[in-house]
Short mmCIF file of C-alpha atoms in Angstrom, two decimals:
data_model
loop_
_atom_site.label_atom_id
_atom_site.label_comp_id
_atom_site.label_asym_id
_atom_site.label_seq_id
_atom_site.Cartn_x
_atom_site.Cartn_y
_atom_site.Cartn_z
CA UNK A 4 168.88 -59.57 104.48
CA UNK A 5 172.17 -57.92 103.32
CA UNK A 6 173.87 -55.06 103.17
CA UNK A 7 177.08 -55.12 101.16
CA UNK A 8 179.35 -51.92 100.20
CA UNK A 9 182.31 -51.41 98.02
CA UNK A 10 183.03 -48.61 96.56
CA UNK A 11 181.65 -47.50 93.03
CA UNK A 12 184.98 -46.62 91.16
CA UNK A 13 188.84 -47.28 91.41
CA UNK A 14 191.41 -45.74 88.99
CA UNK A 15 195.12 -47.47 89.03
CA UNK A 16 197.97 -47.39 86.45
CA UNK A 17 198.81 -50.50 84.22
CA UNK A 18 201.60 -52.97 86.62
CA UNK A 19 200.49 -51.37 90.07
CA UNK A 20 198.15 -52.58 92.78
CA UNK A 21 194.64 -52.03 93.66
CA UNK A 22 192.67 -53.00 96.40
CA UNK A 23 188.97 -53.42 96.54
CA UNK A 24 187.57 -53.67 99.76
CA UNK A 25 183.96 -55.00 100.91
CA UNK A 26 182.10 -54.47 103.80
CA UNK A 27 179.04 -56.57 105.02
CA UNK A 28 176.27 -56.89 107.81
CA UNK A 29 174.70 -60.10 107.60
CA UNK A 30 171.50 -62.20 109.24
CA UNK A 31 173.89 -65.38 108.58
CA UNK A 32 177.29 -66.26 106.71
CA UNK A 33 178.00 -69.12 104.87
CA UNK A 34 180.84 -67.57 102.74
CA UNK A 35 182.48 -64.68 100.40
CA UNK A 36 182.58 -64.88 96.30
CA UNK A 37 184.18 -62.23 94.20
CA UNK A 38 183.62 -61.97 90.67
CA UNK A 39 184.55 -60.24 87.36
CA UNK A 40 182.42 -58.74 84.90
CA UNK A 41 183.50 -57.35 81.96
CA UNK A 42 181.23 -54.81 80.22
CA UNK A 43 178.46 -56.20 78.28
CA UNK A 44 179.36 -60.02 79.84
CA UNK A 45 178.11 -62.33 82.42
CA UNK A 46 179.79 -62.20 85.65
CA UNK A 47 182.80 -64.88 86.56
CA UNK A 48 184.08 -66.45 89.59
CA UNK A 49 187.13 -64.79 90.82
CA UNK A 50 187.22 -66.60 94.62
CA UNK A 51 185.93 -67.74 97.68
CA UNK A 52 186.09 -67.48 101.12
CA UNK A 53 184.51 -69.02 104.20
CA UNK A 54 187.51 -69.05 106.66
CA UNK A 55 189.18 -66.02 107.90
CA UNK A 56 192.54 -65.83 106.26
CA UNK A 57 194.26 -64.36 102.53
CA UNK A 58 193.44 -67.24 99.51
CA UNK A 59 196.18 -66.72 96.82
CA UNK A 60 195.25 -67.40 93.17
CA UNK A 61 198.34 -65.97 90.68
CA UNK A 62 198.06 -62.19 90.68
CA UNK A 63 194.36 -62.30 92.62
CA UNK A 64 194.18 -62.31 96.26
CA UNK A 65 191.11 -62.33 98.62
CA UNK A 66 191.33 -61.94 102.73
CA UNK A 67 188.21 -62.18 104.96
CA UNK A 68 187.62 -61.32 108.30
CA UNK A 69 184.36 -62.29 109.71
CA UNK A 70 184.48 -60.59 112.92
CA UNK A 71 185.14 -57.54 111.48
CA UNK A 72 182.17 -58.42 108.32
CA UNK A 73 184.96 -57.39 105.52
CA UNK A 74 186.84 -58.14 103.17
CA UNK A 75 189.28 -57.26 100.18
CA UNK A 76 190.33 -58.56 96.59
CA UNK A 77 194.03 -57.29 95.68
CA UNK A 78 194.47 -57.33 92.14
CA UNK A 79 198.24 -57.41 91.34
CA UNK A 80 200.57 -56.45 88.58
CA UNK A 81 197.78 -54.81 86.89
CA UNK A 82 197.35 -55.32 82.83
CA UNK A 83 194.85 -53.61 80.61
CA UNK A 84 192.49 -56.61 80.26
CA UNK A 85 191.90 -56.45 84.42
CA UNK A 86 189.31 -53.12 83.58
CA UNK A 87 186.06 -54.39 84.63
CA UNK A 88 183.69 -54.30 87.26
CA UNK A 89 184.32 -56.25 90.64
CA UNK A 90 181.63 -58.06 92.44
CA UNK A 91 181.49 -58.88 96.26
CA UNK A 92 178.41 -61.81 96.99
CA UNK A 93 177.96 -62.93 100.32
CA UNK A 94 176.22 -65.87 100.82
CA UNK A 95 173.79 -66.05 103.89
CA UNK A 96 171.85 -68.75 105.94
CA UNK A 97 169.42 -69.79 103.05
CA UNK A 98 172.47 -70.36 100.73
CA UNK A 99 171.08 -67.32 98.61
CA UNK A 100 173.83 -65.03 97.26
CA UNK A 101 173.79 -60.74 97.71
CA UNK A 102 175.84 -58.95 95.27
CA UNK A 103 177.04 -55.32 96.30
CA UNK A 104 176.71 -52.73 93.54
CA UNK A 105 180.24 -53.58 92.00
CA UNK A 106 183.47 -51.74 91.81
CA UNK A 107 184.44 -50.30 88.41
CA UNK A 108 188.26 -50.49 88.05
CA UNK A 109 189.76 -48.82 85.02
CA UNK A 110 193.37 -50.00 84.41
CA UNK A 111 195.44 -46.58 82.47
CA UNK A 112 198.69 -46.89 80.61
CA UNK B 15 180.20 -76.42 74.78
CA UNK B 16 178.97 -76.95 78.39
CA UNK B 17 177.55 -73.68 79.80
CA UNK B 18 174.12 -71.84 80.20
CA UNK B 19 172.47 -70.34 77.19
CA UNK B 20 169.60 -67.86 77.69
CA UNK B 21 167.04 -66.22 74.41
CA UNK B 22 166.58 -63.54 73.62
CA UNK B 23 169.84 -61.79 73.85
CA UNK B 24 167.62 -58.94 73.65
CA UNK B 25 164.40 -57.89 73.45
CA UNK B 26 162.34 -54.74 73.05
CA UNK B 27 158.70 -55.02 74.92
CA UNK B 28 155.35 -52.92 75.05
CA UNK B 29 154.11 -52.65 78.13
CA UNK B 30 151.14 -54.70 79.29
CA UNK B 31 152.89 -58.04 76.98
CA UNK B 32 153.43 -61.04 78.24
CA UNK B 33 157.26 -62.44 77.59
CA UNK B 34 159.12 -65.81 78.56
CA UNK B 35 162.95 -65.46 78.89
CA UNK B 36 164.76 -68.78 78.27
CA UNK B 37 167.48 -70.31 80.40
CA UNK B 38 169.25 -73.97 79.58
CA UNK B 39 172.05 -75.08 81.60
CA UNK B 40 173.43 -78.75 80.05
CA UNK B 41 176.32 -78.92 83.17
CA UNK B 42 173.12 -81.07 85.02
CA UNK B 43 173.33 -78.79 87.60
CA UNK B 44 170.80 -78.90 90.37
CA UNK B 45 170.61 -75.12 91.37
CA UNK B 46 169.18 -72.04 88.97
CA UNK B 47 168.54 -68.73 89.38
CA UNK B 48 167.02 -65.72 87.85
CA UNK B 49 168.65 -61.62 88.55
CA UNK B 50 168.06 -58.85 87.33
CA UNK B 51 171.15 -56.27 86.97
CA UNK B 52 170.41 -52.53 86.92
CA UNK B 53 172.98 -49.93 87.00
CA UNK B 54 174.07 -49.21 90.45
CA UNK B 55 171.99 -51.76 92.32
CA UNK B 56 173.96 -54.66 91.25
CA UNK B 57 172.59 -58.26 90.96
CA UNK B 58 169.47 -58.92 92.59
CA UNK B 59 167.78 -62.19 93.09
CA UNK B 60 164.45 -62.34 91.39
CA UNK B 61 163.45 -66.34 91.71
CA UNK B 62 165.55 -69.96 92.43
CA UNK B 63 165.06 -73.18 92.43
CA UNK B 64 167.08 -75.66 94.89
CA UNK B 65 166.76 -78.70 92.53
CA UNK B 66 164.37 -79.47 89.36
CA UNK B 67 160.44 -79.13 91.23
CA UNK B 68 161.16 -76.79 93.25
CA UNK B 69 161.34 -72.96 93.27
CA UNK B 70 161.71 -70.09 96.09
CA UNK B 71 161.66 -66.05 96.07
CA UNK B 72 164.56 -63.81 95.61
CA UNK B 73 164.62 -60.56 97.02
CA UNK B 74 162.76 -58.99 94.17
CA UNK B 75 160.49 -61.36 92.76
CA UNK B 76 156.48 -59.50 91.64
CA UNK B 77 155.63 -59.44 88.65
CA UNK B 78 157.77 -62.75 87.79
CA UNK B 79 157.03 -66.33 87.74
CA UNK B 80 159.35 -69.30 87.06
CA UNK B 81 158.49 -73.19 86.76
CA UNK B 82 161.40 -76.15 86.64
CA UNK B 83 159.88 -79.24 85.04
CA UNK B 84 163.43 -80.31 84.62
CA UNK B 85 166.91 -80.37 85.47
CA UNK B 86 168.51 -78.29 82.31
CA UNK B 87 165.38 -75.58 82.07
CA UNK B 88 164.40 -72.53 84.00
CA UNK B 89 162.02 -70.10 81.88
CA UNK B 90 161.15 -66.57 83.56
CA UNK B 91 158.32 -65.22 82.58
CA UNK B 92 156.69 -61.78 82.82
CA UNK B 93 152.93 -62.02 82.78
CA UNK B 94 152.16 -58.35 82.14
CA UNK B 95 155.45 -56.32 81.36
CA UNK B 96 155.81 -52.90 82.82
CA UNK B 97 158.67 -50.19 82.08
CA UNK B 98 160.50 -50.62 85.68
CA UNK B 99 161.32 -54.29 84.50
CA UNK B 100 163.63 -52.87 81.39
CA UNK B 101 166.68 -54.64 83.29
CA UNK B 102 169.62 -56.63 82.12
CA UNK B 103 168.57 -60.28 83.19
CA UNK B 104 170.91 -63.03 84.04
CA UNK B 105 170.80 -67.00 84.68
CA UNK B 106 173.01 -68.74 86.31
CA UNK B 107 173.32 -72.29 88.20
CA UNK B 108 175.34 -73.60 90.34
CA UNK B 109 176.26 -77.89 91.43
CA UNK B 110 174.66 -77.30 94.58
CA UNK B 111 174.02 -74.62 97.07
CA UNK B 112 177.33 -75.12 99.48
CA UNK B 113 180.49 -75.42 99.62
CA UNK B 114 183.01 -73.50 96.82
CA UNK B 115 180.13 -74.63 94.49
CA UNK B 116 180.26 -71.37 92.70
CA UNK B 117 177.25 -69.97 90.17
CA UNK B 118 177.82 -69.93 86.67
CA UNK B 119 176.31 -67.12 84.88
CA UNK B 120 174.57 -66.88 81.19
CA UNK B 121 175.35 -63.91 78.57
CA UNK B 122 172.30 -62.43 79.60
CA UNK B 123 168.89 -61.01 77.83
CA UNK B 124 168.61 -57.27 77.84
CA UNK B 125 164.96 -56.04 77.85
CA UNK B 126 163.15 -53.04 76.92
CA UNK B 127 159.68 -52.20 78.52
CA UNK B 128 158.62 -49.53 76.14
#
């Protein structure tokens, strides 16, 4: 099995930076998925990552380090739409995804 | 509009009912799967099934059952609800099970188990 923490809240003013990290213990790794989910929605793909290394998509960023079993999401230039809960999934030998809890990140003025 | 639907979008259950919830992909995706979301656990994985014929357990999967006769379908069904399954449940699918081949998730059916 899994076991996959992030932390439960994050606070950050509207054009800063947060950064959500993830920590995991694994029985097998076949890659790292982020997602959004907005209150009341279905969760969406944010990124992936299988390789150790930062993947850059516009203001999102994700990093992985496998030999350390963690990782981050950087959410940049924050904007009021970006409030919503952030999901680490790691994907293990059977190809079955774990979800950690989430990490509720409320974007103020 | 390609995408996953799922009925209900919500439902309000006596305990001891039985109830199907309804999940239709139409991206001809081979992989779906059934979670259940409750606050502060996150997304756990009740049932899946690799491609249509085939299904496995999740992590958390008595007091469900699932059948794929198809590609697009992937009912769950509770045989004999009980209150500990009021949950916020989710489909999703994904191309395949490797790869960047990401899941794509349904609006959901929140249920009651009165």
């Amino acid at each position: 099995g899994q076991n996959i923490d992030q932390p439960t809240e994050m606070t950050a003013t509207e054009g800063a930076i947060v950064q959500i990290n993830c920590t995991y213990q694994t029985s097998g790794f076949n890659g790292l998925f982020w997602y959004q989910q907005h209150a009341g929605e279905a969760p969406t793909f944010l990124s992936y990552n299988v390789l150790d290394g930062l993947e850059e998509k516009g203001r999102f960023s994700s990093f992985l380090s496998r030999s350390k079993g963690y990782s981050y999401l950087l959410l940049k230039e924050l904007q009021m739409k970006d409030s919503a809960s952030y999901l680490c999934a790691v994907r293990d030998s059977d190809y079955k995804l774990s979800f950690g809890a989430g990490t509720t990140v409320t974007v103020r003025a | 509009i390609a995408g996953i639907t799922q009925a209900p979008t919500s439902q309000i259950l006596a305990a001891g009912r039985r109830m199907t919830l309804r999940c239709t992909q139409d991206m001809r995706h081979n992989a779906m799967y059934w979670y259940r979301q409750d606050l502060g656990l996150g997304l756990r994985l009740i049932h899946y099934s690799n491609t249509a014929g085939t299904t496995g357990k999740g992590e958390v999967p008595d007091g469900y059952s699932v059948s794929r006769a198809n590609t697009d379908d992937f009912p769950l069904t509770l045989a004999s609800a009980v209150p500990s399954q009021t949950s916020v449940y989710f489909c999703a699918s994904s191309e395949g099970t490797s790869g960047e081949e990401t899941q794509y998730f349904g609006p959901g059916t929140r249920l009651l188990v009165l």
